[in-house]
Short mmCIF file of C-alpha atoms in Angstrom, two decimals:
data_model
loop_
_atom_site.label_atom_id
_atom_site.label_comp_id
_atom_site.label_asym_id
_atom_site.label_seq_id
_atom_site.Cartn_x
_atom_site.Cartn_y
_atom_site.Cartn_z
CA UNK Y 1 0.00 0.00 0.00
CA UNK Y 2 1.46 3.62 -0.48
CA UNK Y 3 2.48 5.56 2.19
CA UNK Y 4 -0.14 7.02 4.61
CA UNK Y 5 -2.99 4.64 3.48
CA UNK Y 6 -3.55 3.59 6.83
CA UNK Y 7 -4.24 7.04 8.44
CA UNK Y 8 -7.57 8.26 8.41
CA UNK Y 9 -8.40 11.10 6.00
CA UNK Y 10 -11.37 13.35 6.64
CA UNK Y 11 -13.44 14.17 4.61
CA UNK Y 12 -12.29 14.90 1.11
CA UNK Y 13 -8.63 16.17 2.29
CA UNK Y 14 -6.24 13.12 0.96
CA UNK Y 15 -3.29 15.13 0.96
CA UNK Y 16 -1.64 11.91 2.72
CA UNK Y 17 -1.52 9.91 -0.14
CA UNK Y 18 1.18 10.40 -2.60
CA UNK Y 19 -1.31 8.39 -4.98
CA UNK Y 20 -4.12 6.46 -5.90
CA UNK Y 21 -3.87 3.06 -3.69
CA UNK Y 22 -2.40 -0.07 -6.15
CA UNK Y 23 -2.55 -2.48 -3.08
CA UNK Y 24 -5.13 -2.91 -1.10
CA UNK Y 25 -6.82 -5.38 1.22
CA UNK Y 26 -9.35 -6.18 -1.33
CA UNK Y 27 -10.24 -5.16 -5.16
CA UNK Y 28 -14.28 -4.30 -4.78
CA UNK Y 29 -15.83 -4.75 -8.26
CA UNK Y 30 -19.19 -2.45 -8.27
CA UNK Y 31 -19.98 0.11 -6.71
CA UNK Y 32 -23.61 0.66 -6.35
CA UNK Y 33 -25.40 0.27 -3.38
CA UNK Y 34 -24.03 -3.04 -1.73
CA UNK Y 35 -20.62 -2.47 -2.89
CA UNK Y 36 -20.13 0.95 -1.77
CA UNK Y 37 -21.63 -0.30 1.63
CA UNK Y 38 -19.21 -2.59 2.16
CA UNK Y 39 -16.33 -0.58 0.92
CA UNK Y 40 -17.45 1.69 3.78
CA UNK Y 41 -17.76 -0.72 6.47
CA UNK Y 42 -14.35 -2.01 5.77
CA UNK Y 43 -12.56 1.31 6.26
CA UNK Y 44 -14.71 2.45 9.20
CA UNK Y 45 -12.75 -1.01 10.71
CA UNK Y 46 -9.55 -0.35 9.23
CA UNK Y 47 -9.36 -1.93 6.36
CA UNK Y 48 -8.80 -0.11 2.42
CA UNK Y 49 -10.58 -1.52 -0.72
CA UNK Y 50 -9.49 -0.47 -4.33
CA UNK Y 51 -13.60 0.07 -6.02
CA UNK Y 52 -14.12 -0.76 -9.61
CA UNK Y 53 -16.91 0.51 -11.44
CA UNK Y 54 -17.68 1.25 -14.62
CA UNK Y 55 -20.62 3.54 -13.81
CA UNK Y 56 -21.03 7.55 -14.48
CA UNK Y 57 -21.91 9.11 -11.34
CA UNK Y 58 -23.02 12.16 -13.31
CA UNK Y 59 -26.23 9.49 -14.27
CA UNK Y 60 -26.73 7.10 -11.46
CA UNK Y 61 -26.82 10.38 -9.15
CA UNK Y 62 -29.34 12.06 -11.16
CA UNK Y 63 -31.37 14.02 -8.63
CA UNK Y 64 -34.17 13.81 -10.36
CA UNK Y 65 -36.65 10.97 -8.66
CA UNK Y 66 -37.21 7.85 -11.33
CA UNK Y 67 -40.03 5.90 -9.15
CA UNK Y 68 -37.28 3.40 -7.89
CA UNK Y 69 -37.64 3.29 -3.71
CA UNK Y 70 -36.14 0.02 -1.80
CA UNK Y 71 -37.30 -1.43 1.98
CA UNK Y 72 -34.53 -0.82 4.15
CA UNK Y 73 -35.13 -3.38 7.06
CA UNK Y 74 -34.45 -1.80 11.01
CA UNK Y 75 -31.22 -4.32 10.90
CA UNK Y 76 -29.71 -3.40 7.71
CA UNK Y 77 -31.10 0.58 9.41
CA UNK Y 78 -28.48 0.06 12.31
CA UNK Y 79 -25.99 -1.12 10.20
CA UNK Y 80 -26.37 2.16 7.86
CA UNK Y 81 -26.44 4.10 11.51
CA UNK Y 82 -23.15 1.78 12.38
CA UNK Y 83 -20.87 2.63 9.58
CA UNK Y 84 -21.74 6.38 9.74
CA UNK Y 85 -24.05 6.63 6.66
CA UNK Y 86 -27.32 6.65 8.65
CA UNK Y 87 -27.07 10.72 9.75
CA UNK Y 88 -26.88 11.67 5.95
CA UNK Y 89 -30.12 9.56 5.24
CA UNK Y 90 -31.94 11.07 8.30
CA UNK Y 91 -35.20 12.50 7.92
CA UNK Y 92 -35.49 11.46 4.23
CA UNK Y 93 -37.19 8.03 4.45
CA UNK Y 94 -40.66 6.96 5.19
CA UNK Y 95 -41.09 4.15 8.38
CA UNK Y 96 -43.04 0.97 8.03
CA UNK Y 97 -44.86 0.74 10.51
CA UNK Y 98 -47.96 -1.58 9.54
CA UNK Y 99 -47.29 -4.04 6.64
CA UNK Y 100 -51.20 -5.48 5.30
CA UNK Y 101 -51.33 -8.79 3.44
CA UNK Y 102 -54.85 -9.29 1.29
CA UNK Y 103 -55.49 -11.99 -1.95
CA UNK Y 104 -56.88 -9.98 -4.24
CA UNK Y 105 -59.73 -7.77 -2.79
CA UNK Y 106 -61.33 -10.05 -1.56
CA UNK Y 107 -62.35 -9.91 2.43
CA UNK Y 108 -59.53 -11.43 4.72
CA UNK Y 109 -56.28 -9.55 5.23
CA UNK Y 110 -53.17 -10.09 7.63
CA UNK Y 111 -51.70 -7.12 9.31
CA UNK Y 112 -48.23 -7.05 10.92
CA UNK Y 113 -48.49 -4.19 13.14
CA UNK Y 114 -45.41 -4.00 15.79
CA UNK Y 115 -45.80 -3.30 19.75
CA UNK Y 116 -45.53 0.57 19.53
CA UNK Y 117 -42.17 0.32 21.98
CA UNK Y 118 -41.02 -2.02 19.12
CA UNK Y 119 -40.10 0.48 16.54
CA UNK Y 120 -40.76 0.63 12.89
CA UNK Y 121 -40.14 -2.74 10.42
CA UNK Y 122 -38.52 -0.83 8.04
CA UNK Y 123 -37.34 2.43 6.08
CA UNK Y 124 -38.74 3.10 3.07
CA UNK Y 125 -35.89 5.07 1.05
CA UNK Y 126 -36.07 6.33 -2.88
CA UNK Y 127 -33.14 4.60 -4.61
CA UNK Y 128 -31.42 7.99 -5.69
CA UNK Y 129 -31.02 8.86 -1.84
CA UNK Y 130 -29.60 5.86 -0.90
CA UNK Y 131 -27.02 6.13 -3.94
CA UNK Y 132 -26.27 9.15 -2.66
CA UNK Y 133 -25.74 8.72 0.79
CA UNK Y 134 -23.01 5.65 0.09
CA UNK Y 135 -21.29 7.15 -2.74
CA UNK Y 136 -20.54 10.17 -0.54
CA UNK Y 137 -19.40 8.23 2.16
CA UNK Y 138 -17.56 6.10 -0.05
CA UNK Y 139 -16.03 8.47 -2.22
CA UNK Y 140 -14.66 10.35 1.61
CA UNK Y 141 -13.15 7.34 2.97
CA UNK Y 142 -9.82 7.67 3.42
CA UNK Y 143 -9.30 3.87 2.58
CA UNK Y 144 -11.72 3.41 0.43
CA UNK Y 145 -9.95 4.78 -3.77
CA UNK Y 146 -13.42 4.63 -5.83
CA UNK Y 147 -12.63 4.17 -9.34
CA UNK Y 148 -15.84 5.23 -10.98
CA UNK Y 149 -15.82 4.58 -15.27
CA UNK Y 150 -13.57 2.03 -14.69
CA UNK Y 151 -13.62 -1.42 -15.81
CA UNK Y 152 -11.25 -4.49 -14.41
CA UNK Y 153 -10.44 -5.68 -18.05
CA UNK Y 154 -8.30 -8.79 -17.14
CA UNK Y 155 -8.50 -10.71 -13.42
CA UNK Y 156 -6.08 -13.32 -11.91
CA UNK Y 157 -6.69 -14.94 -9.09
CA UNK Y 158 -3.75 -16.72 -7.46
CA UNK Y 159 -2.25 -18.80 -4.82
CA UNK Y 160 -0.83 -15.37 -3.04
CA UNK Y 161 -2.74 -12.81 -4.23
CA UNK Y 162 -5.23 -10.72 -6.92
CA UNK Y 163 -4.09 -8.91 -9.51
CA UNK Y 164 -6.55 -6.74 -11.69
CA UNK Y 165 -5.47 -4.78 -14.68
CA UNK Y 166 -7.86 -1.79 -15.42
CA UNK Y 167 -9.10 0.31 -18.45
CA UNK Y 168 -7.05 2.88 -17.21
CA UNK Y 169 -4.35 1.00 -17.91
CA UNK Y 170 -3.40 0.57 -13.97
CA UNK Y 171 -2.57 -2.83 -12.18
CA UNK Y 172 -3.93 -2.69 -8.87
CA UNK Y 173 -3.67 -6.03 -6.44
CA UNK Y 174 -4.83 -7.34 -3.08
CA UNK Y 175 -5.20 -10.96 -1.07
CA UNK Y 176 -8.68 -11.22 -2.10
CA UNK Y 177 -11.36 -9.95 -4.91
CA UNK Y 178 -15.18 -9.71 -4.14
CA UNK Y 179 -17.45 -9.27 -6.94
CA UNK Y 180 -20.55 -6.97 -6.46
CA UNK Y 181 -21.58 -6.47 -10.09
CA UNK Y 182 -24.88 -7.45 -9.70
CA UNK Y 183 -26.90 -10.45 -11.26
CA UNK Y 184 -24.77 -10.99 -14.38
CA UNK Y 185 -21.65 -10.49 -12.72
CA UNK Y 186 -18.88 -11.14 -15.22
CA UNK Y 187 -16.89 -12.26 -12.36
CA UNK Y 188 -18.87 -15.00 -11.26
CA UNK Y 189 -19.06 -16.35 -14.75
CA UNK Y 190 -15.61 -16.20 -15.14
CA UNK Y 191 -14.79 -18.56 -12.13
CA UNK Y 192 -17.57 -21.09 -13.73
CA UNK Y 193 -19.88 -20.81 -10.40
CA UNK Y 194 -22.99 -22.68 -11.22
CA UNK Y 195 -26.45 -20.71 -11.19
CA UNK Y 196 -29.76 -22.27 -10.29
CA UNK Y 197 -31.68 -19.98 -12.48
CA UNK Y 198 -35.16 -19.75 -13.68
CA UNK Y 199 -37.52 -16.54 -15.08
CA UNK Y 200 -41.23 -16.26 -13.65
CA UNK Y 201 -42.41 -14.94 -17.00
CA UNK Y 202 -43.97 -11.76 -15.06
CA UNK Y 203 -42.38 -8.58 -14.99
CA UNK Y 204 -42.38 -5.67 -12.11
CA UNK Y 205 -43.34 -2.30 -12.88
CA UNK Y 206 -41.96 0.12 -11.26
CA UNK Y 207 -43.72 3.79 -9.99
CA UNK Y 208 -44.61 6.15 -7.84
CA UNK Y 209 -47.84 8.63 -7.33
CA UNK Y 210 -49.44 11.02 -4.86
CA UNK Y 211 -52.76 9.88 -3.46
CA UNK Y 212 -55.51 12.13 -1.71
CA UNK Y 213 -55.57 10.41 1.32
CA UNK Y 214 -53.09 9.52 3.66
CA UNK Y 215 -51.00 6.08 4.04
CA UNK Y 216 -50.45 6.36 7.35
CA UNK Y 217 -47.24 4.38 7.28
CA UNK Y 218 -48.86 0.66 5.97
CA UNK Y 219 -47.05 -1.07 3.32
CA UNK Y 220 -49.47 -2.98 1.52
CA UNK Y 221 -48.97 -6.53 -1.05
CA UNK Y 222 -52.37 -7.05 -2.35
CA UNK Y 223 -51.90 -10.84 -4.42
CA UNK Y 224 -53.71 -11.56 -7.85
CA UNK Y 225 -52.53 -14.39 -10.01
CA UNK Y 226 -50.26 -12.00 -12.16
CA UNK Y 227 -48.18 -11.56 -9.55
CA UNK Y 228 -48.48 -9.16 -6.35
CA UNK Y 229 -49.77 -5.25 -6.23
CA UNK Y 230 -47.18 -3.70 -3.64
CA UNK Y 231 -47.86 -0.08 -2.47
CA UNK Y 232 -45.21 1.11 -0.49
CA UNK Y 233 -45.00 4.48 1.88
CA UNK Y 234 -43.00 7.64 0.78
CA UNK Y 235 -42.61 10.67 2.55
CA UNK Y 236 -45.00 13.54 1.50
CA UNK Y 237 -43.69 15.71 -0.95
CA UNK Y 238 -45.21 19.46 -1.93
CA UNK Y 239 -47.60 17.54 -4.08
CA UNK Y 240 -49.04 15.99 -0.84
CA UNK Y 241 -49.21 12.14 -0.17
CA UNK Y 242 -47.15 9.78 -1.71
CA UNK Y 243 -46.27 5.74 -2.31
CA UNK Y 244 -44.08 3.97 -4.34
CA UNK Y 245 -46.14 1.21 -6.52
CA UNK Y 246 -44.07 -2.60 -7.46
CA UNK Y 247 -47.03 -3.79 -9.60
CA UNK Y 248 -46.08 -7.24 -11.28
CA UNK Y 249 -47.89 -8.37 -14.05
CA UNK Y 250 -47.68 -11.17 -17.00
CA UNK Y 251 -44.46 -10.38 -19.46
CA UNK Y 252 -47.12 -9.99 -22.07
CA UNK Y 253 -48.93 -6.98 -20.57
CA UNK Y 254 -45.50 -4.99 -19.47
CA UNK Y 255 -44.92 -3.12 -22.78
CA UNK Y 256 -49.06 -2.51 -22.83
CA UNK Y 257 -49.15 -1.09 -19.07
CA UNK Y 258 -45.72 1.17 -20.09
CA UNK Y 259 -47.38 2.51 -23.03
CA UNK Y 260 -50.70 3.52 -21.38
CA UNK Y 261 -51.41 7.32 -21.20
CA UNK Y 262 -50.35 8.61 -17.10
CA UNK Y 263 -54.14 9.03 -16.80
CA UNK Y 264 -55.04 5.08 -18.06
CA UNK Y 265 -52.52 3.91 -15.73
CA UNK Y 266 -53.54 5.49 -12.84
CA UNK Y 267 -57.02 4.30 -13.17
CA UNK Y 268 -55.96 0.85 -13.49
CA UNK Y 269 -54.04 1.27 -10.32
CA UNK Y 270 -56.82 2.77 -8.33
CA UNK Y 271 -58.77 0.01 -9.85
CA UNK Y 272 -56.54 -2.38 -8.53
CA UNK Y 273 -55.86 -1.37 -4.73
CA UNK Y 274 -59.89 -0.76 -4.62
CA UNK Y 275 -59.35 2.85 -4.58
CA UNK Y 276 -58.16 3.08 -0.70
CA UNK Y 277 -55.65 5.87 -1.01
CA UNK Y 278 -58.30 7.86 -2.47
CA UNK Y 279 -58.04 9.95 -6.44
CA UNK Y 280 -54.49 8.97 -7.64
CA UNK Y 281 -52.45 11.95 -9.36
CA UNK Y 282 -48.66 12.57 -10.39
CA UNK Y 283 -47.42 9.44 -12.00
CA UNK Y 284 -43.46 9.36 -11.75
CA UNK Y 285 -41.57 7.62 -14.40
CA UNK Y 286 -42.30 4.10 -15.00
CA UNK Y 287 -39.90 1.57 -15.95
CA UNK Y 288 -39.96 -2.45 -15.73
CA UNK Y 289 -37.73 -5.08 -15.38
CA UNK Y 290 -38.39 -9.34 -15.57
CA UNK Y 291 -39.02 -11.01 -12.39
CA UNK Y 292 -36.62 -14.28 -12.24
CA UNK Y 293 -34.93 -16.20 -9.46
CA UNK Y 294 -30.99 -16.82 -9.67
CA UNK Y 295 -28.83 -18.56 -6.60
CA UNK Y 296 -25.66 -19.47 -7.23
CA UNK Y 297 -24.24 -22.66 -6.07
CA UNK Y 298 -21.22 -21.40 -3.82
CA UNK Y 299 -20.45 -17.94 -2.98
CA UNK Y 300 -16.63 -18.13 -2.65
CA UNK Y 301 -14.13 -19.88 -4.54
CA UNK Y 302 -10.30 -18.90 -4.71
CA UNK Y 303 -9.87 -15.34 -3.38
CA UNK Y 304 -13.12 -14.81 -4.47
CA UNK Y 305 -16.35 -13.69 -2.62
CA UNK Y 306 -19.47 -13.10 -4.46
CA UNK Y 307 -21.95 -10.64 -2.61
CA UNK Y 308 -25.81 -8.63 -3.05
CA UNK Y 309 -26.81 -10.47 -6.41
CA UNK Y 310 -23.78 -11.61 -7.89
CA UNK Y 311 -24.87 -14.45 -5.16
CA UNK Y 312 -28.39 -14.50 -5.32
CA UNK Y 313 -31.44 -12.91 -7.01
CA UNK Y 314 -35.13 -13.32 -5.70
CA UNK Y 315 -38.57 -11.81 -6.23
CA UNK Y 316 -39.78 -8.62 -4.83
CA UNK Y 317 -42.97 -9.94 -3.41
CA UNK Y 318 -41.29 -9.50 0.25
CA UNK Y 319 -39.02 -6.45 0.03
CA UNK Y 320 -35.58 -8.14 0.64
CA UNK Y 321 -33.44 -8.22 -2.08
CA UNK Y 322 -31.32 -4.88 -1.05
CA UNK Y 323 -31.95 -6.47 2.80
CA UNK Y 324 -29.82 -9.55 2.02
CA UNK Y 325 -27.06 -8.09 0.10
CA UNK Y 326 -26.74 -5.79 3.51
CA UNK Y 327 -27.24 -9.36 5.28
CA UNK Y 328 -23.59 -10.28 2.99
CA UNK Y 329 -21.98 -6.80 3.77
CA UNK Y 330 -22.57 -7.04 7.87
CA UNK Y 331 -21.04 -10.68 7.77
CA UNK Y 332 -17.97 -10.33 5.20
CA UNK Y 333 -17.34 -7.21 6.99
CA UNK Y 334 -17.45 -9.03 10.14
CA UNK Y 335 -15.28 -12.19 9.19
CA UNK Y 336 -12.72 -9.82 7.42
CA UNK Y 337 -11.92 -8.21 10.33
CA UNK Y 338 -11.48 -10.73 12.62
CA UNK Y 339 -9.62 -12.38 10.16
CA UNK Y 340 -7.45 -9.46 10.25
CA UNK Y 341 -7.34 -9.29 13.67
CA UNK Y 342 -5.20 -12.43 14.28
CA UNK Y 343 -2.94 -12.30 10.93
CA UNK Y 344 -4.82 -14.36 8.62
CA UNK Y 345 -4.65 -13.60 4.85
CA UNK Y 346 -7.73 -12.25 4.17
CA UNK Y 347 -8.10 -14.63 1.14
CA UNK Y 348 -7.49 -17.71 2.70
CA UNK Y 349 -9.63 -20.67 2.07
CA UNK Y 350 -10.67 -21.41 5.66
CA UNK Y 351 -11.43 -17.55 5.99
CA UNK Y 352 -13.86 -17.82 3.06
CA UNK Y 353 -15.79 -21.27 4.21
CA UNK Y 354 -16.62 -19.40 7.00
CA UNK Y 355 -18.30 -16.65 5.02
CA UNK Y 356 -19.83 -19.59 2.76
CA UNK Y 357 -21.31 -21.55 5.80
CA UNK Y 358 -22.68 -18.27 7.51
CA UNK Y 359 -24.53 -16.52 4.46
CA UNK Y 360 -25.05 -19.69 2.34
CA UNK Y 361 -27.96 -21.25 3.82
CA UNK Y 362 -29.59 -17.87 4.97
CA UNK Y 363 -29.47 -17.03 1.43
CA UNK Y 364 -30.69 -20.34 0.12
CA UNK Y 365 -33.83 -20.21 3.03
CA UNK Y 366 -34.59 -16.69 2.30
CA UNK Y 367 -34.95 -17.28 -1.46
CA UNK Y 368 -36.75 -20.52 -1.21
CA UNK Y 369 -39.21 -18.91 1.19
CA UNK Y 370 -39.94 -15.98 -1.75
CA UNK Y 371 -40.40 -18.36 -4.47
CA UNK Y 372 -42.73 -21.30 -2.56
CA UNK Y 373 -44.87 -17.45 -1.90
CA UNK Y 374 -44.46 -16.51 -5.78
CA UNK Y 375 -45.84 -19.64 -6.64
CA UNK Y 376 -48.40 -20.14 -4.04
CA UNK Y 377 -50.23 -16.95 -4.36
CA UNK Y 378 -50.05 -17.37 -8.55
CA UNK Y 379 -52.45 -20.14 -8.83
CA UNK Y 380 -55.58 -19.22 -10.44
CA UNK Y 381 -58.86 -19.83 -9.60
CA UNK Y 382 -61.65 -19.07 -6.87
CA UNK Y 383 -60.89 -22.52 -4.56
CA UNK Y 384 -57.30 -21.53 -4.71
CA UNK Y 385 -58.36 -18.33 -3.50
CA UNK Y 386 -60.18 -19.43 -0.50
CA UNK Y 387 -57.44 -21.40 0.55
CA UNK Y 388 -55.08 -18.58 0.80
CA UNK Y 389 -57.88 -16.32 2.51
CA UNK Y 390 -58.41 -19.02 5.26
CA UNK Y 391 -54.81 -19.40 5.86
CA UNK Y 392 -53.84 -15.49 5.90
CA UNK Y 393 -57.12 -15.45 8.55
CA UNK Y 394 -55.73 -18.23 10.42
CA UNK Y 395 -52.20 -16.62 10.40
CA UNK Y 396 -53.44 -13.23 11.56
CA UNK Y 397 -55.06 -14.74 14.90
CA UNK Y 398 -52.06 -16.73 15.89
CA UNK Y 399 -49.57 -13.92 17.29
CA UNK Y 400 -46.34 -16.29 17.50
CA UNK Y 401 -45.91 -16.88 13.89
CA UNK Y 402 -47.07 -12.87 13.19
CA UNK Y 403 -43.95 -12.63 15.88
CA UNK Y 404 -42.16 -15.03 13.43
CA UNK Y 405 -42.85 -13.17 10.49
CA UNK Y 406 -41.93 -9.91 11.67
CA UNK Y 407 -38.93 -10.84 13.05
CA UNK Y 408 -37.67 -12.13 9.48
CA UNK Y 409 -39.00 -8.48 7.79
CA UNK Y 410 -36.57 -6.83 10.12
CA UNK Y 411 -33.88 -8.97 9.30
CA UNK Y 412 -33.85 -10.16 12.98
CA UNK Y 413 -33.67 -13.67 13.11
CA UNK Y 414 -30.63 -16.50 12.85
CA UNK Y 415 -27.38 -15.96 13.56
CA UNK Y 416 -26.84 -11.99 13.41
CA UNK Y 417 -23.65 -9.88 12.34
CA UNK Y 418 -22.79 -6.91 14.77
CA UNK Y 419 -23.10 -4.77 12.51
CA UNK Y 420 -26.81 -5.72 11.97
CA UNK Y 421 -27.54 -5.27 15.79
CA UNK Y 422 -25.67 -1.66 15.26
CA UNK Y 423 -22.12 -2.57 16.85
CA UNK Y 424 -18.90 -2.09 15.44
CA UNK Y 425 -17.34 -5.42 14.32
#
């Protein structure tokens, strides 16, 4: 590492580097929102990271809002409070503090609704804060060198080390590579880790609106057979009330639903959460994107440790994709620096396992649970219905699995990283 790397720079004053880091303790590739997280809980514990990514910050900080908002879980809340980006996110998200459960429109519903001592489920953020938030933090680190429009053009992994050679033209190296590049991660390819993959043929369409009456903080996942209707709680803006919308519907109807005037959609939507929120005005942007499941096999292999979903991909019908790639952060954070700690090379095989045992089978449960849910609450018909109706009923009257339930929407339950319970590693 170059000289001063391991004092702590403030802010953006790095006038103890004599320049840009070409050793570090690991080579980060991606830098969105898991990546950057984890680049900033390393350095908070002492540790640098050299991050690769060939995004423009000029577009993926775009101020403007494009209807993209993500469930951040109270775990995954303390861990943003842990590593110091929590303050700059203050005041700008929306709490959960009532999540309602319904097939269809039909009557029978299952509400989550916390002790009031027991604090919110969640933090519902827009996307373009949360970018925000970690890419400053990131960007200030003092061990953290972000390499933004940047691509790692040629990787070896060996028995002593990484070495990456950049577009820049720039060989940078460290005992150990994790790949964050998201669900077609290059990286993971590369090493030949096996995917179980498979598409749902439905697609989510993504939104947000203001509505005349007020949300009051309930998140609510109202199931047809195309897939479920999630309105989601936003702050108010100066256009009044507002909710995100993650309405999934059959491939075939996504282009259809995109091209529909703002006024056609909206009236669909009302239509489809029975008009609750009251008249529905000031459609954001709407994009979509296909629904499919991806897991892959192993999440480590030599110097190598996949996290967010360059190790797994699942379906938004319970709000924790962004919650599990936190869920990876907290623990490789965690194992790093003990491994640190007592002397080990942070890319040894034993120190990996470890990461493999603790966030393998979470992963594997977590995703299982989403897709058995996909699947249940997609089967047609009025007897199929019924079914579901008398078992959310029979769920809402028996408080220890609500308990159950709520625990795993906070990202409570198993075997939890410090940083998740909002201690430093």
């Amino acid at each position: 590492m170059v000289a001063g790397a391991n004092e702590r720079v403030g802010g953006r004053d790095r006038a103890v580097y004599i320049a840009r880091m070409q050793q570090a303790d690991v080579i980060l590739l991606g830098g969105g929102l898991v990546g950057s997280a984890l680049a900033i809980a390393l350095d908070v514990h002492g540790l640098s990271a050299i991050v690769v990514d060939p995004a423009d910050p000029e577009r993926i900080l775009a101020p403007d809002f494009d209807g993209r908002a993500s469930a951040v879980s109270s775990s995954s809340g303390r861990m943003l409070d842990a590593i110091g980006v929590g303050a700059a996110l203050a005041g700008k998200g929306c709490e959960i503090r009532h999540i309602r459960v319904s097939d269809g429109l039909a009557p029978g519903k299952l509400d989550f609704i916390p002790d009031a001592d027991d604090g919110a489920l969640g933090t519902m953020y827009e996307n373009r804060l949360l970018r925000r938030a970690l890419y400053d933090a990131a960007r200030d680190a003092g061990r953290v060198d972000l390499r933004m429009k940047t691509r790692a053009d040629q990787v070896e992994r060996g028995a002593h080390g990484v070495t990456a050679r950049l577009s820049t033209g720039e060989t940078v190296s460290a005992p150990l590579l994790i790949a964050a590049e998201g669900r077609h991660s290059p990286t993971r390819v590369a090493a030949g880790i096996q995917v179980a993959r498979w598409q749902y043929d439905h697609a989510a369409i993504i939104s947000a609106f203001n509505h005349a009456l007020p949300h009051e903080n309930i998140a609510c996942e109202i199931f047809y057979p195309a897939g479920p209707f999630a309105l989601l709680p936003l702050p108010d803006d100066d256009a009044g009330h507002r909710s995100a919308i993650v309405w999934s519907v059959h491939t075939r109807d996504a282009a259809g639903m995109l091209k529909l005037s703002d006024r056609g959609f909206l009236a669909a939507a009302e239509k489809s959460m029975g008009g609750f929120l009251g008249a529905l005005t000031n459609l954001r942007p709407r994009s979509s994107y296909p629904l499919g499941f991806h897991h892959a096999a192993q999440i480590v292999d030599q110097r190598l440790a996949l996290v967010g979903d360059a190790a797994h991909g699942i379906h938004p019908i319970a709000g924790q994709g962004l919650n599990l790639g936190f869920r990876d952060v907290a623990a490789l954070a965690q194992i790093l620096v003990e491994a640190r700690r007592i002397g080990m090379d942070l890319g040894d095989a034993q120190v990996l396992a470890r990461y493999q045992r603790w966030r393998g089978l979470d992963n594997l449960m977590v995703a299982a649970s989403t897709d058995i849910l996909t699947r249940l609450f997609g089967v047609p018909g009025k007897t199929a219905s019924a079914i579901r109706r008398f078992g959310i009923s029979a769920v809402d009257r028996f408080p220890p699995l609500k308990d159950r339930f709520m625990a795993e929407a906070r990202g409570e339950s198993g075997d939890l990283p410090r940083l998740l319970m909002g201690e430093s590693v």
